[in-house]
């Protein structure tokens, strides 16, 4: 039987279109924990080992409930993949006996519109970097895609009317998303600087495709210049969902744009704050509609 390391590597390569960095980071920690406990093969992983691993992750400073659940999901996905891929005779998947950790009910905050505006205000020069960064900020907000989907977009996936085809979304599913007029204008301004032959829509200063770390650096740099807290790339996706809801886009269309398989996932993006609920009450107050 292949070593545990080899099996994990095969899984990571199999799932690299989904979120290579995400799975590699989480599974590396599990690999390290297994090595500490002299576990070299998947068939040696037990429910007790998984439970003790989750307890250790819970004790790590900085790991909130959401992070802990991510560790669980990655291990679960790997073990189910191993079960389906290798079909080991007589082996029982240990994850089936381990309950997932509880997730936090804390409302997930999106990137504030004021923060995005302040970051855009730092892109004032007619240079490749400034025009590219402005286009990135606007497009992140306008498309509502996952960071990996955003970085995988090629020039051929975008047409003049703003229709963008996501070829390999989560679960290797394709879908169509859209760019507004301001985003399209910003992208055209950025593309005027391009003389390379790279098929990628977003490239680094070196001419290579922009990576996830490169995207984070763009956000960190612009946030530093604007003197605001650095937002996470996923925060733009949350703001997209919230803004669409506030602009009366129906949840089924929004679900399709986000590439979610169920409305249950969408609820975490659309947890409304007091301002939203107050406005909703002002609009539909039963008392005010009595007369």
Short mmCIF file of C-alpha atoms in Angstrom, two decimals:
data_model
loop_
_atom_site.label_atom_id
_atom_site.label_comp_id
_atom_site.label_asym_id
_atom_site.label_seq_id
_atom_site.Cartn_x
_atom_site.Cartn_y
_atom_site.Cartn_z
CA UNK A 1 0.00 0.00 0.00
CA UNK A 2 1.19 3.51 -0.74
CA UNK A 3 2.52 5.58 2.13
CA UNK A 4 0.27 8.09 3.84
CA UNK A 5 2.33 10.95 2.41
CA UNK A 6 1.92 9.62 -1.10
CA UNK A 7 -1.82 9.25 -0.72
CA UNK A 8 -2.19 12.81 0.53
CA UNK A 9 -0.04 14.12 -2.34
CA UNK A 10 -2.26 12.27 -4.83
CA UNK A 11 -5.33 13.80 -3.23
CA UNK A 12 -3.91 17.32 -3.34
CA UNK A 13 -3.04 16.94 -7.02
CA UNK A 14 -6.51 15.54 -7.68
CA UNK A 15 -8.14 18.56 -6.05
CA UNK A 16 -5.80 21.35 -7.14
CA UNK A 17 -8.49 23.05 -9.21
CA UNK A 18 -10.58 23.55 -6.07
CA UNK A 19 -8.26 25.23 -3.61
CA UNK A 20 -4.76 23.84 -3.69
CA UNK A 21 -3.34 26.24 -1.10
CA UNK A 22 -6.27 25.74 1.28
CA UNK A 23 -6.13 21.92 1.24
CA UNK A 24 -2.34 21.73 1.31
CA UNK A 25 -2.14 24.01 4.35
CA UNK A 26 -4.77 22.10 6.33
CA UNK A 27 -3.65 18.60 5.32
CA UNK A 28 0.01 19.38 6.08
CA UNK A 29 -0.98 19.91 9.72
CA UNK A 30 -2.82 16.60 9.75
CA UNK A 31 0.18 14.86 8.17
CA UNK A 32 2.43 16.31 10.87
CA UNK A 33 0.06 15.17 13.61
CA UNK A 34 -0.11 11.64 12.16
CA UNK A 35 3.69 11.49 11.97
CA UNK A 36 3.92 12.50 15.63
CA UNK A 37 1.65 9.56 16.43
CA UNK A 38 3.52 7.09 14.19
CA UNK A 39 0.65 6.83 11.69
CA UNK A 40 2.02 6.24 8.18
CA UNK A 41 -1.00 4.85 6.33
CA UNK A 42 -4.58 5.97 5.96
CA UNK A 43 -5.82 2.59 7.18
CA UNK A 44 -4.13 3.30 10.52
CA UNK A 45 -6.16 6.46 11.10
CA UNK A 46 -8.71 5.79 13.84
CA UNK A 47 -11.70 7.72 15.17
CA UNK A 48 -9.79 8.33 18.41
CA UNK A 49 -6.86 9.80 16.47
CA UNK A 50 -9.22 12.13 14.61
CA UNK A 51 -10.90 13.23 17.83
CA UNK A 52 -7.58 13.95 19.52
CA UNK A 53 -6.43 15.87 16.43
CA UNK A 54 -9.53 18.06 16.50
CA UNK A 55 -9.03 18.70 20.22
CA UNK A 56 -5.45 19.79 19.56
CA UNK A 57 -6.58 22.14 16.79
CA UNK A 58 -9.13 23.64 19.19
CA UNK A 59 -6.35 24.38 21.68
CA UNK A 60 -4.20 26.26 19.17
CA UNK A 61 -4.33 29.96 19.83
CA UNK A 62 -6.01 31.88 17.01
CA UNK A 63 -8.08 28.94 15.77
CA UNK A 64 -11.72 30.01 15.99
CA UNK A 65 -14.66 27.66 15.46
CA UNK A 66 -14.69 28.38 11.74
CA UNK A 67 -11.01 27.44 11.36
CA UNK A 68 -11.47 24.25 13.37
CA UNK A 69 -14.38 23.23 11.15
CA UNK A 70 -12.18 23.85 8.09
CA UNK A 71 -9.59 21.38 9.43
CA UNK A 72 -12.35 18.82 9.93
CA UNK A 73 -13.78 19.35 6.41
CA UNK A 74 -10.39 18.91 4.76
CA UNK A 75 -9.67 15.65 6.57
CA UNK A 76 -13.21 14.42 5.89
CA UNK A 77 -12.90 15.24 2.18
CA UNK A 78 -9.57 13.43 1.99
CA UNK A 79 -10.84 10.30 3.77
CA UNK A 80 -13.95 10.07 1.58
CA UNK A 81 -11.78 10.55 -1.50
CA UNK A 82 -9.47 7.75 -0.32
CA UNK A 83 -12.43 5.47 0.31
CA UNK A 84 -13.88 6.06 -3.17
CA UNK A 85 -10.55 6.00 -5.00
CA UNK A 86 -8.89 2.94 -3.42
CA UNK A 87 -11.91 1.00 -2.12
CA UNK A 88 -9.84 -0.72 0.59
CA UNK A 89 -11.29 -4.11 1.47
CA UNK A 90 -12.57 -4.35 5.03
CA UNK A 91 -11.63 -0.75 5.86
CA UNK A 92 -14.19 1.44 7.58
CA UNK A 93 -13.91 5.17 7.14
CA UNK A 94 -13.12 6.52 10.66
CA UNK A 95 -14.56 9.97 9.92
CA UNK A 96 -18.06 8.45 9.95
CA UNK A 97 -17.74 8.01 13.72
CA UNK A 98 -16.48 11.54 14.38
CA UNK A 99 -19.03 14.34 14.67
CA UNK A 100 -18.09 17.66 13.07
CA UNK A 101 -17.24 20.48 15.48
CA UNK A 102 -19.87 23.10 16.06
CA UNK A 103 -19.64 26.16 13.86
CA UNK A 104 -19.79 29.68 15.20
CA UNK A 105 -23.00 31.66 14.83
CA UNK A 106 -21.05 34.91 14.72
CA UNK A 107 -22.10 37.07 11.77
CA UNK A 108 -19.47 37.06 9.01
CA UNK A 109 -18.55 40.66 8.27
CA UNK A 110 -17.95 41.71 4.65
CA UNK A 111 -15.41 44.27 3.48
CA UNK A 112 -16.93 47.69 4.10
CA UNK A 113 -17.79 49.83 1.09
CA UNK A 114 -15.92 52.71 2.76
CA UNK A 115 -12.83 50.49 2.97
CA UNK A 116 -13.02 49.56 -0.71
CA UNK A 117 -13.53 53.21 -1.69
CA UNK A 118 -10.53 54.30 0.38
CA UNK A 119 -8.36 51.64 -1.25
CA UNK A 120 -9.53 52.67 -4.72
CA UNK A 121 -8.62 56.29 -3.91
CA UNK A 122 -4.96 55.22 -3.62
CA UNK A 123 -4.90 54.12 -7.29
CA UNK A 124 -4.32 57.59 -8.70
CA UNK A 125 -1.42 57.16 -11.12
CA UNK A 126 -1.78 56.07 -14.73
CA UNK A 127 0.61 53.17 -14.21
CA UNK A 128 0.32 49.42 -14.73
CA UNK A 129 0.20 48.74 -10.98
CA UNK A 130 -2.33 51.43 -10.09
CA UNK A 131 -4.63 50.64 -13.01
CA UNK A 132 -4.35 46.89 -12.38
CA UNK A 133 -5.07 47.24 -8.66
CA UNK A 134 -8.09 49.47 -9.31
CA UNK A 135 -9.44 46.88 -11.76
CA UNK A 136 -8.83 44.10 -9.24
CA UNK A 137 -10.66 45.90 -6.42
CA UNK A 138 -13.68 46.71 -8.56
CA UNK A 139 -13.83 43.27 -10.16
CA UNK A 140 -13.50 41.41 -6.87
CA UNK A 141 -16.55 43.29 -5.64
CA UNK A 142 -18.48 43.03 -8.92
CA UNK A 143 -17.97 39.35 -9.67
CA UNK A 144 -18.47 37.84 -6.22
CA UNK A 145 -16.22 34.90 -7.10
CA UNK A 146 -13.97 32.88 -4.85
CA UNK A 147 -10.34 34.04 -4.89
CA UNK A 148 -9.13 30.95 -6.75
CA UNK A 149 -11.86 31.38 -9.38
CA UNK A 150 -10.96 35.05 -9.73
CA UNK A 151 -7.27 34.30 -10.29
CA UNK A 152 -8.02 31.49 -12.78
CA UNK A 153 -9.88 33.82 -15.18
CA UNK A 154 -8.24 34.05 -18.59
CA UNK A 155 -8.63 36.87 -21.10
CA UNK A 156 -10.64 34.57 -23.36
CA UNK A 157 -13.15 34.01 -20.54
CA UNK A 158 -14.23 37.68 -20.58
CA UNK A 159 -16.27 39.22 -23.38
CA UNK A 160 -16.82 42.89 -24.21
CA UNK A 161 -20.28 42.97 -22.63
CA UNK A 162 -18.91 41.92 -19.25
CA UNK A 163 -19.92 38.26 -19.31
CA UNK A 164 -17.28 36.19 -17.50
CA UNK A 165 -17.20 32.41 -17.69
CA UNK A 166 -15.83 30.61 -14.65
CA UNK A 167 -14.54 27.37 -16.14
CA UNK A 168 -13.52 25.50 -13.01
CA UNK A 169 -15.54 26.63 -10.03
CA UNK A 170 -15.88 24.73 -6.78
CA UNK A 171 -16.60 21.09 -7.52
CA UNK A 172 -15.19 21.69 -11.01
CA UNK A 173 -18.50 23.29 -12.02
CA UNK A 174 -18.66 26.11 -14.55
CA UNK A 175 -20.96 29.14 -14.32
CA UNK A 176 -21.38 32.64 -15.72
CA UNK A 177 -20.86 35.85 -13.74
CA UNK A 178 -20.91 39.48 -14.81
CA UNK A 179 -18.95 42.75 -14.72
CA UNK A 180 -20.62 46.16 -14.47
CA UNK A 181 -19.72 49.21 -16.56
CA UNK A 182 -17.21 50.65 -14.07
CA UNK A 183 -15.38 47.35 -13.73
CA UNK A 184 -15.22 46.87 -17.50
CA UNK A 185 -13.84 50.39 -17.92
CA UNK A 186 -11.20 49.76 -15.24
CA UNK A 187 -10.17 46.48 -16.89
CA UNK A 188 -9.82 48.14 -20.31
CA UNK A 189 -7.60 50.83 -18.76
CA UNK A 190 -5.45 48.14 -17.12
CA UNK A 191 -5.19 46.06 -20.31
CA UNK A 192 -3.78 49.02 -22.25
CA UNK A 193 -0.55 48.45 -20.31
CA UNK A 194 -0.38 44.79 -21.36
CA UNK A 195 2.01 43.80 -24.15
CA UNK A 196 2.66 40.24 -22.94
CA UNK A 197 1.28 36.97 -24.31
CA UNK A 198 0.12 35.61 -20.95
CA UNK A 199 -3.46 34.26 -21.26
CA UNK A 200 -4.25 35.22 -17.64
CA UNK A 201 -6.48 38.21 -16.98
CA UNK A 202 -4.57 39.14 -13.82
CA UNK A 203 -0.78 39.19 -13.93
CA UNK A 204 2.00 40.24 -11.60
CA UNK A 205 4.61 42.90 -12.30
CA UNK A 206 6.87 40.10 -13.60
CA UNK A 207 4.34 39.10 -16.25
CA UNK A 208 3.38 35.79 -14.62
CA UNK A 209 -0.14 34.91 -13.51
CA UNK A 210 -1.06 36.61 -10.25
CA UNK A 211 -1.04 34.13 -7.36
CA UNK A 212 -3.13 34.02 -4.20
CA UNK A 213 -0.21 35.43 -2.21
CA UNK A 214 0.15 38.13 -4.87
CA UNK A 215 -3.52 39.04 -4.52
CA UNK A 216 -3.16 39.29 -0.76
CA UNK A 217 -0.14 41.55 -1.26
CA UNK A 218 -2.20 43.84 -3.51
CA UNK A 219 -4.85 44.14 -0.80
CA UNK A 220 -2.25 44.62 1.93
CA UNK A 221 -0.48 47.35 -0.02
CA UNK A 222 -3.64 49.25 -0.89
CA UNK A 223 -4.99 48.95 2.66
CA UNK A 224 -1.69 50.27 4.02
CA UNK A 225 -1.78 53.27 1.69
CA UNK A 226 -5.41 53.93 2.64
CA UNK A 227 -4.70 53.44 6.34
CA UNK A 228 -7.47 50.85 6.71
CA UNK A 229 -7.52 47.26 7.96
CA UNK A 230 -6.40 44.78 5.30
CA UNK A 231 -9.45 42.88 4.03
CA UNK A 232 -9.47 39.20 3.15
CA UNK A 233 -10.18 38.37 -0.52
CA UNK A 234 -13.27 36.44 0.56
CA UNK A 235 -14.63 39.56 2.25
CA UNK A 236 -15.36 41.03 -1.20
CA UNK A 237 -17.52 38.00 -1.99
CA UNK A 238 -19.49 38.61 1.21
CA UNK A 239 -19.98 42.28 0.35
CA UNK A 240 -21.12 41.28 -3.14
CA UNK A 241 -23.78 39.00 -1.66
CA UNK A 242 -24.98 41.56 0.87
CA UNK A 243 -25.10 44.40 -1.67
CA UNK A 244 -27.03 42.28 -4.15
CA UNK A 245 -29.55 41.40 -1.47
CA UNK A 246 -29.96 45.06 -0.48
CA UNK A 247 -30.54 45.88 -4.15
CA UNK A 248 -33.47 43.45 -4.22
CA UNK A 249 -31.79 40.65 -6.19
CA UNK A 250 -33.71 37.43 -5.48
CA UNK A 251 -31.88 34.77 -3.48
CA UNK A 252 -32.15 32.12 -6.20
CA UNK A 253 -30.36 34.30 -8.76
CA UNK A 254 -27.80 35.23 -6.11
CA UNK A 255 -27.26 31.57 -5.27
CA UNK A 256 -26.55 30.88 -8.95
CA UNK A 257 -24.14 33.82 -9.24
CA UNK A 258 -22.22 32.72 -6.15
CA UNK A 259 -22.07 29.10 -7.28
CA UNK A 260 -23.65 27.76 -4.10
CA UNK A 261 -25.36 24.39 -4.15
CA UNK A 262 -27.89 25.30 -1.47
CA UNK A 263 -29.49 28.32 0.16
CA UNK A 264 -28.22 27.10 3.54
CA UNK A 265 -24.68 28.18 2.62
CA UNK A 266 -25.96 31.52 1.38
CA UNK A 267 -27.46 32.36 4.78
CA UNK A 268 -24.01 32.81 6.31
CA UNK A 269 -23.26 35.52 3.77
CA UNK A 270 -26.54 37.28 4.24
CA UNK A 271 -26.75 37.51 8.03
CA UNK A 272 -28.16 41.01 8.28
CA UNK A 273 -27.04 43.64 10.75
CA UNK A 274 -29.22 45.94 12.85
CA UNK A 275 -29.32 48.57 10.09
CA UNK A 276 -30.80 46.08 7.63
CA UNK A 277 -33.43 44.82 10.05
CA UNK A 278 -34.36 48.36 11.10
CA UNK A 279 -34.86 49.40 7.48
CA UNK A 280 -36.92 46.27 6.88
CA UNK A 281 -39.12 47.16 9.83
CA UNK A 282 -39.55 50.74 8.65
CA UNK A 283 -40.62 49.44 5.26
CA UNK A 284 -43.10 46.86 6.56
CA UNK A 285 -44.11 48.01 10.04
CA UNK A 286 -47.55 46.48 10.79
CA UNK A 287 -48.38 49.35 13.11
CA UNK A 288 -47.62 51.99 10.51
CA UNK A 289 -49.81 50.18 7.98
CA UNK A 290 -52.89 50.14 10.19
CA UNK A 291 -54.14 53.51 8.92
#
